[in-house]
Tab-separated table of C-alpha atoms in Angstrom:
chain	number	residue	atom	x	y	z
A	1	UNK	CA	-33.008	-18.316	44.012
A	2	UNK	CA	-36.321	-19.929	44.919
A	3	UNK	CA	-36.540	-21.151	48.538
A	4	UNK	CA	-36.827	-24.897	48.972
A	5	UNK	CA	-38.659	-26.756	51.706
A	6	UNK	CA	-38.206	-30.303	52.916
A	7	UNK	CA	-41.300	-32.293	52.110
A	8	UNK	CA	-42.595	-35.205	54.160
A	9	UNK	CA	-40.902	-37.504	51.650
A	10	UNK	CA	-37.554	-36.102	52.734
A	11	UNK	CA	-36.925	-34.470	49.355
A	12	UNK	CA	-36.277	-30.734	49.134
A	13	UNK	CA	-38.504	-29.000	46.584
A	14	UNK	CA	-38.824	-25.360	45.493
A	15	UNK	CA	-42.032	-23.597	46.488
A	16	UNK	CA	-42.463	-22.548	42.864
A	17	UNK	CA	-42.010	-24.846	39.898
A	18	UNK	CA	-42.772	-25.112	36.193
A	19	UNK	CA	-45.957	-26.424	34.606
A	20	UNK	CA	-46.077	-27.749	31.050
A	21	UNK	CA	-49.767	-28.038	30.179
A	22	UNK	CA	-50.333	-27.079	26.492
A	23	UNK	CA	-46.615	-27.225	25.768
A	24	UNK	CA	-45.284	-29.446	22.995
A	25	UNK	CA	-48.299	-28.781	20.781
A	26	UNK	CA	-46.599	-26.610	18.136
A	27	UNK	CA	-43.276	-27.563	16.559
A	28	UNK	CA	-42.390	-23.919	15.888
A	29	UNK	CA	-42.588	-23.230	19.646
A	30	UNK	CA	-40.310	-26.089	20.682
A	31	UNK	CA	-37.036	-24.164	20.955
A	32	UNK	CA	-38.690	-21.345	22.907
A	33	UNK	CA	-40.368	-23.774	25.309
A	34	UNK	CA	-37.122	-25.643	25.945
A	35	UNK	CA	-35.313	-22.334	26.531
A	36	UNK	CA	-38.002	-21.178	28.984
A	37	UNK	CA	-37.699	-24.389	31.005
A	38	UNK	CA	-33.914	-24.168	31.107
A	39	UNK	CA	-34.056	-20.562	32.253
A	40	UNK	CA	-36.444	-21.654	34.977
A	41	UNK	CA	-33.910	-24.211	36.183
A	42	UNK	CA	-31.247	-21.484	36.243
A	43	UNK	CA	-33.525	-19.349	38.418
A	44	UNK	CA	-34.186	-22.155	40.891
A	45	UNK	CA	-37.560	-23.316	39.519
A	46	UNK	CA	-36.360	-26.898	39.483
A	47	UNK	CA	-39.696	-28.596	40.192
A	48	UNK	CA	-41.077	-29.447	36.725
A	49	UNK	CA	-44.467	-31.041	36.173
A	50	UNK	CA	-45.713	-32.790	33.044
A	51	UNK	CA	-48.030	-35.646	31.999
A	52	UNK	CA	-48.516	-38.262	29.320
A	53	UNK	CA	-51.772	-36.476	28.425
A	54	UNK	CA	-50.175	-33.141	27.554
A	55	UNK	CA	-49.904	-32.908	23.769
A	56	UNK	CA	-50.120	-36.704	23.635
A	57	UNK	CA	-46.669	-36.994	25.213
A	58	UNK	CA	-45.278	-33.965	23.386
A	59	UNK	CA	-44.810	-31.989	26.592
A	60	UNK	CA	-42.779	-34.829	28.081
A	61	UNK	CA	-40.534	-34.732	25.017
A	62	UNK	CA	-40.004	-30.985	25.523
A	63	UNK	CA	-39.103	-31.604	29.160
A	64	UNK	CA	-36.800	-34.454	28.146
A	65	UNK	CA	-34.866	-32.113	25.885
A	66	UNK	CA	-34.743	-29.382	28.532
A	67	UNK	CA	-33.382	-31.636	31.293
A	68	UNK	CA	-30.747	-33.298	29.103
A	69	UNK	CA	-27.477	-33.055	31.023
A	70	UNK	CA	-29.304	-31.503	33.994
A	71	UNK	CA	-31.408	-34.364	35.337
A	72	UNK	CA	-29.806	-34.253	38.782
A	73	UNK	CA	-30.877	-30.602	39.192
A	74	UNK	CA	-34.549	-31.279	38.575
A	75	UNK	CA	-37.398	-32.644	40.695
A	76	UNK	CA	-39.386	-34.362	37.925
A	77	UNK	CA	-43.117	-35.132	38.090
A	78	UNK	CA	-45.344	-36.832	35.531
A	79	UNK	CA	-48.834	-38.304	35.512
A	80	UNK	CA	-50.626	-41.403	34.257
A	81	UNK	CA	-54.032	-41.077	32.592
A	82	UNK	CA	-56.967	-42.666	34.470
A	83	UNK	CA	-57.739	-45.025	31.557
A	84	UNK	CA	-54.210	-46.419	31.949
A	85	UNK	CA	-54.493	-46.864	35.712
A	86	UNK	CA	-54.869	-50.647	35.821
A	87	UNK	CA	-51.807	-52.427	37.221
A	88	UNK	CA	-50.152	-53.303	33.898
A	89	UNK	CA	-51.376	-50.078	32.319
A	90	UNK	CA	-49.554	-47.989	34.916
A	91	UNK	CA	-46.325	-49.904	34.343
A	92	UNK	CA	-46.572	-49.474	30.562
A	93	UNK	CA	-47.483	-45.805	30.829
A	94	UNK	CA	-44.550	-45.120	33.127
A	95	UNK	CA	-42.119	-46.734	30.691
A	96	UNK	CA	-43.523	-44.556	27.920
A	97	UNK	CA	-43.102	-41.415	29.997
A	98	UNK	CA	-39.536	-42.327	30.967
A	99	UNK	CA	-38.681	-42.927	27.317
A	100	UNK	CA	-40.068	-39.537	26.225
A	101	UNK	CA	-38.387	-37.800	29.177
A	102	UNK	CA	-35.048	-39.504	28.400
A	103	UNK	CA	-34.518	-40.548	31.997
A	104	UNK	CA	-34.529	-43.749	34.011
A	105	UNK	CA	-36.641	-42.456	36.892
A	106	UNK	CA	-39.206	-39.905	38.023
A	107	UNK	CA	-39.244	-38.153	41.364
A	108	UNK	CA	-43.031	-38.367	41.691
A	109	UNK	CA	-45.595	-40.233	39.571
A	110	UNK	CA	-49.232	-39.169	39.883
A	111	UNK	CA	-52.638	-40.538	38.970
A	112	UNK	CA	-53.999	-37.648	36.885
A	113	UNK	CA	-57.545	-37.876	38.285
A	114	UNK	CA	-59.727	-40.574	39.880
A	115	UNK	CA	-60.096	-43.642	37.688
A	116	UNK	CA	-62.677	-46.375	37.029
A	117	UNK	CA	-59.906	-48.896	37.700
A	118	UNK	CA	-59.683	-50.107	41.317
A	119	UNK	CA	-57.436	-47.822	43.306
A	120	UNK	CA	-55.825	-50.906	44.835
A	121	UNK	CA	-54.439	-51.839	41.388
A	122	UNK	CA	-53.086	-48.365	40.727
A	123	UNK	CA	-51.389	-48.103	44.099
A	124	UNK	CA	-49.967	-51.620	43.786
A	125	UNK	CA	-48.405	-50.540	40.493
A	126	UNK	CA	-47.051	-47.332	42.051
A	127	UNK	CA	-45.538	-49.375	44.874
A	128	UNK	CA	-43.892	-51.692	42.337
A	129	UNK	CA	-42.453	-48.696	40.465
A	130	UNK	CA	-40.985	-47.304	43.685
A	131	UNK	CA	-39.424	-50.652	44.539
A	132	UNK	CA	-38.023	-50.946	41.000
A	133	UNK	CA	-36.469	-47.473	41.173
A	134	UNK	CA	-38.669	-46.085	38.387
A	135	UNK	CA	-40.083	-43.368	40.652
A	136	UNK	CA	-39.038	-42.178	44.080
A	137	UNK	CA	-42.538	-41.342	45.274
A	138	UNK	CA	-46.128	-41.373	44.078
A	139	UNK	CA	-49.182	-39.218	44.557
A	140	UNK	CA	-52.539	-38.162	43.143
A	141	UNK	CA	-54.105	-35.267	41.272
A	142	UNK	CA	-57.603	-33.769	41.328
A	143	UNK	CA	-58.544	-35.826	44.404
A	144	UNK	CA	-61.209	-34.427	46.701
A	145	UNK	CA	-61.291	-35.422	50.370
A	146	UNK	CA	-63.403	-38.537	49.790
A	147	UNK	CA	-61.026	-39.758	47.056
A	148	UNK	CA	-57.844	-39.122	48.979
A	149	UNK	CA	-59.366	-40.696	52.093
A	150	UNK	CA	-59.808	-43.856	50.031
A	151	UNK	CA	-56.216	-43.646	48.794
A	152	UNK	CA	-55.033	-43.318	52.384
A	153	UNK	CA	-57.108	-46.349	53.406
A	154	UNK	CA	-55.550	-48.436	50.630
A	155	UNK	CA	-51.970	-47.204	50.893
A	156	UNK	CA	-51.608	-46.485	54.587
A	157	UNK	CA	-50.179	-43.464	56.349
A	158	UNK	CA	-47.269	-41.491	54.897
A	159	UNK	CA	-47.471	-43.121	51.461
A	160	UNK	CA	-49.041	-40.292	49.425
A	161	UNK	CA	-46.497	-37.627	48.499
A	162	UNK	CA	-48.825	-34.955	47.131
A	163	UNK	CA	-52.207	-34.010	45.733
A	164	UNK	CA	-52.089	-31.738	42.676
A	165	UNK	CA	-55.199	-29.574	42.359
A	166	UNK	CA	-56.669	-26.518	40.623
A	167	UNK	CA	-56.023	-23.455	42.782
A	168	UNK	CA	-56.033	-19.756	41.980
A	169	UNK	CA	-57.565	-16.547	43.303
A	170	UNK	CA	-60.914	-17.158	41.621
A	171	UNK	CA	-60.979	-20.854	42.567
A	172	UNK	CA	-60.222	-21.389	46.237
A	173	UNK	CA	-62.428	-24.449	46.809
A	174	UNK	CA	-59.555	-26.564	48.133
A	175	UNK	CA	-59.177	-24.262	51.136
A	176	UNK	CA	-62.420	-25.665	52.600
A	177	UNK	CA	-61.340	-29.250	53.151
A	178	UNK	CA	-58.587	-30.454	50.803
A	179	UNK	CA	-55.757	-28.286	52.143
A	180	UNK	CA	-56.659	-28.942	55.810
A	181	UNK	CA	-56.843	-32.706	55.095
A	182	UNK	CA	-53.460	-32.660	53.362
A	183	UNK	CA	-51.882	-30.662	56.169
A	184	UNK	CA	-53.175	-33.120	58.782
A	185	UNK	CA	-51.750	-36.067	56.841
A	186	UNK	CA	-48.507	-34.395	55.694
A	187	UNK	CA	-49.437	-34.544	52.018
A	188	UNK	CA	-48.073	-31.666	49.926
A	189	UNK	CA	-50.564	-29.590	47.926
A	190	UNK	CA	-49.417	-28.616	44.425
A	191	UNK	CA	-51.439	-25.808	42.820
A	192	UNK	CA	-51.811	-26.037	39.057
A	193	UNK	CA	-53.177	-23.210	36.870
A	194	UNK	CA	-52.341	-20.636	39.581
A	195	UNK	CA	-53.325	-17.811	37.211
A	196	UNK	CA	-56.672	-19.312	36.284
A	197	UNK	CA	-55.950	-20.592	32.751
A	198	UNK	CA	-56.554	-17.279	31.014
A	199	UNK	CA	-58.956	-15.924	33.636
A	200	UNK	CA	-56.502	-13.772	35.585
A	201	UNK	CA	-58.123	-10.613	37.040
A	202	UNK	CA	-58.111	-7.720	34.593
A	203	UNK	CA	-56.407	-4.461	35.650
A	204	UNK	CA	-59.740	-2.592	35.691
A	205	UNK	CA	-61.583	-5.141	37.832
A	206	UNK	CA	-61.822	-4.602	41.585
A	207	UNK	CA	-59.589	-7.608	42.264
A	208	UNK	CA	-57.109	-6.523	39.626
A	209	UNK	CA	-56.882	-3.074	41.178
A	210	UNK	CA	-56.227	-4.591	44.600
A	211	UNK	CA	-53.413	-6.756	43.219
A	212	UNK	CA	-51.933	-3.767	41.411
A	213	UNK	CA	-51.977	-1.588	44.524
A	214	UNK	CA	-50.427	-4.280	46.701
A	215	UNK	CA	-47.850	-5.011	44.023
A	216	UNK	CA	-46.894	-1.343	43.743
A	217	UNK	CA	-46.285	-1.224	47.486
A	218	UNK	CA	-43.890	-4.180	47.227
A	219	UNK	CA	-42.283	-3.399	43.866
A	220	UNK	CA	-44.032	-6.455	42.427
A	221	UNK	CA	-46.448	-7.330	39.627
A	222	UNK	CA	-50.032	-8.525	40.142
A	223	UNK	CA	-49.013	-12.043	39.054
A	224	UNK	CA	-46.261	-12.102	41.658
A	225	UNK	CA	-48.701	-10.966	44.345
A	226	UNK	CA	-51.151	-13.702	43.328
A	227	UNK	CA	-48.463	-16.389	43.533
A	228	UNK	CA	-47.266	-15.100	46.900
A	229	UNK	CA	-50.839	-15.378	48.211
A	230	UNK	CA	-51.239	-18.976	46.997
A	231	UNK	CA	-48.005	-20.203	48.583
A	232	UNK	CA	-48.560	-18.343	51.864
A	233	UNK	CA	-49.133	-21.700	53.584
A	234	UNK	CA	-46.044	-23.936	53.936
A	235	UNK	CA	-47.991	-26.948	52.629
A	236	UNK	CA	-48.697	-25.383	49.219
A	237	UNK	CA	-46.460	-25.359	46.147
A	238	UNK	CA	-47.370	-23.805	42.779
A	239	UNK	CA	-46.500	-24.733	39.188
A	240	UNK	CA	-47.286	-21.854	36.807
A	241	UNK	CA	-46.995	-22.633	33.097
A	242	UNK	CA	-43.459	-22.114	31.822
A	243	UNK	CA	-43.693	-21.600	28.060
A	244	UNK	CA	-42.454	-17.982	27.845
A	245	UNK	CA	-39.168	-16.478	29.019
A	246	UNK	CA	-40.781	-13.287	30.333
A	247	UNK	CA	-43.343	-15.165	32.411
A	248	UNK	CA	-40.717	-17.483	33.885
A	249	UNK	CA	-38.627	-14.500	34.992
A	250	UNK	CA	-41.690	-12.770	36.443
A	251	UNK	CA	-42.884	-15.882	38.278
A	252	UNK	CA	-39.462	-16.475	39.801
A	253	UNK	CA	-39.658	-13.040	41.412
A	254	UNK	CA	-42.746	-13.956	43.414
A	255	UNK	CA	-40.705	-15.572	46.179
A	256	UNK	CA	-39.369	-12.145	47.180
A	257	UNK	CA	-42.876	-10.777	47.845
A	258	UNK	CA	-43.645	-10.815	51.569
A	259	UNK	CA	-47.327	-10.046	52.045
A	260	UNK	CA	-48.496	-8.323	55.211
A	261	UNK	CA	-51.539	-9.322	57.229
A	262	UNK	CA	-53.366	-6.333	55.719
A	263	UNK	CA	-52.384	-7.441	52.208
A	264	UNK	CA	-53.800	-10.895	52.905
A	265	UNK	CA	-57.001	-9.396	54.280
A	266	UNK	CA	-57.505	-7.233	51.181
A	267	UNK	CA	-56.867	-10.126	48.800
A	268	UNK	CA	-59.205	-12.364	50.785
A	269	UNK	CA	-61.915	-9.703	50.592
A	270	UNK	CA	-61.396	-9.128	46.841
A	271	UNK	CA	-61.437	-12.852	46.059
A	272	UNK	CA	-63.785	-14.395	48.646
A	273	UNK	CA	-63.526	-18.084	49.434
A	274	UNK	CA	-67.208	-18.786	48.879
A	275	UNK	CA	-69.089	-21.878	49.984
A	276	UNK	CA	-67.724	-25.395	49.631
A	277	UNK	CA	-68.728	-26.878	46.233
A	278	UNK	CA	-70.207	-30.360	45.847
A	279	UNK	CA	-67.434	-31.361	43.415
A	280	UNK	CA	-63.805	-30.365	43.268
A	281	UNK	CA	-63.076	-28.319	40.099
A	282	UNK	CA	-60.625	-29.827	37.632
A	283	UNK	CA	-59.310	-29.042	34.172
């Protein structure tokens, strides 16, 4: 079973969860996607992330089917689009997500990325949703330090549950400032696309060889080694995509991989941090 940690919110969440980006797009895949999510729950991957944007709400419908009869087992996260982030827009969007998810509440509701709407309006709506019992907590996604500083100024200390950001071996930009900021302010970091959205190191590349060698020493796969590296800090969670049974089973095994200091050094050398970018990457 996947280890859980107590977040600053007080909720216990698994270090590894299930992402749903690009799910719900093909009707013929629906049964397989629902089965993959349910298997993930069985294996302890009970943090499930979705968004109104994914397949125009189709991913939320897949999740709604998967959690039917199991809602109490799941830590459920969804996101509002920036164009819907005005006060009334957030409230309407949340109701739509709850309807598609077939539930009366979320565990965390996120702003998908910074919006043109005043952040004060968005946070006021999030606060209303918490008070109304529609979500337990709220957070942000794709926020760089300047953005999340502004959110902290508006909301006050200990209000932001998490910041969900792009993070994988070839994209470590958040290690420069975002992760340290979140650790200082007790904001969880949730890594999406932890395998790089189709850009995972090939077996014949230098980095791929390093992952393979480390994996062989631990009886693990390169994907499991990569996940273990990303969640090496207690502030970081990861939500690999969960559309295939085989990948869900493989991802769940990553928690058993205990990397040594030498392993971490080799991975760090194979996938260097690089300089801090001007803009935080997002997809």
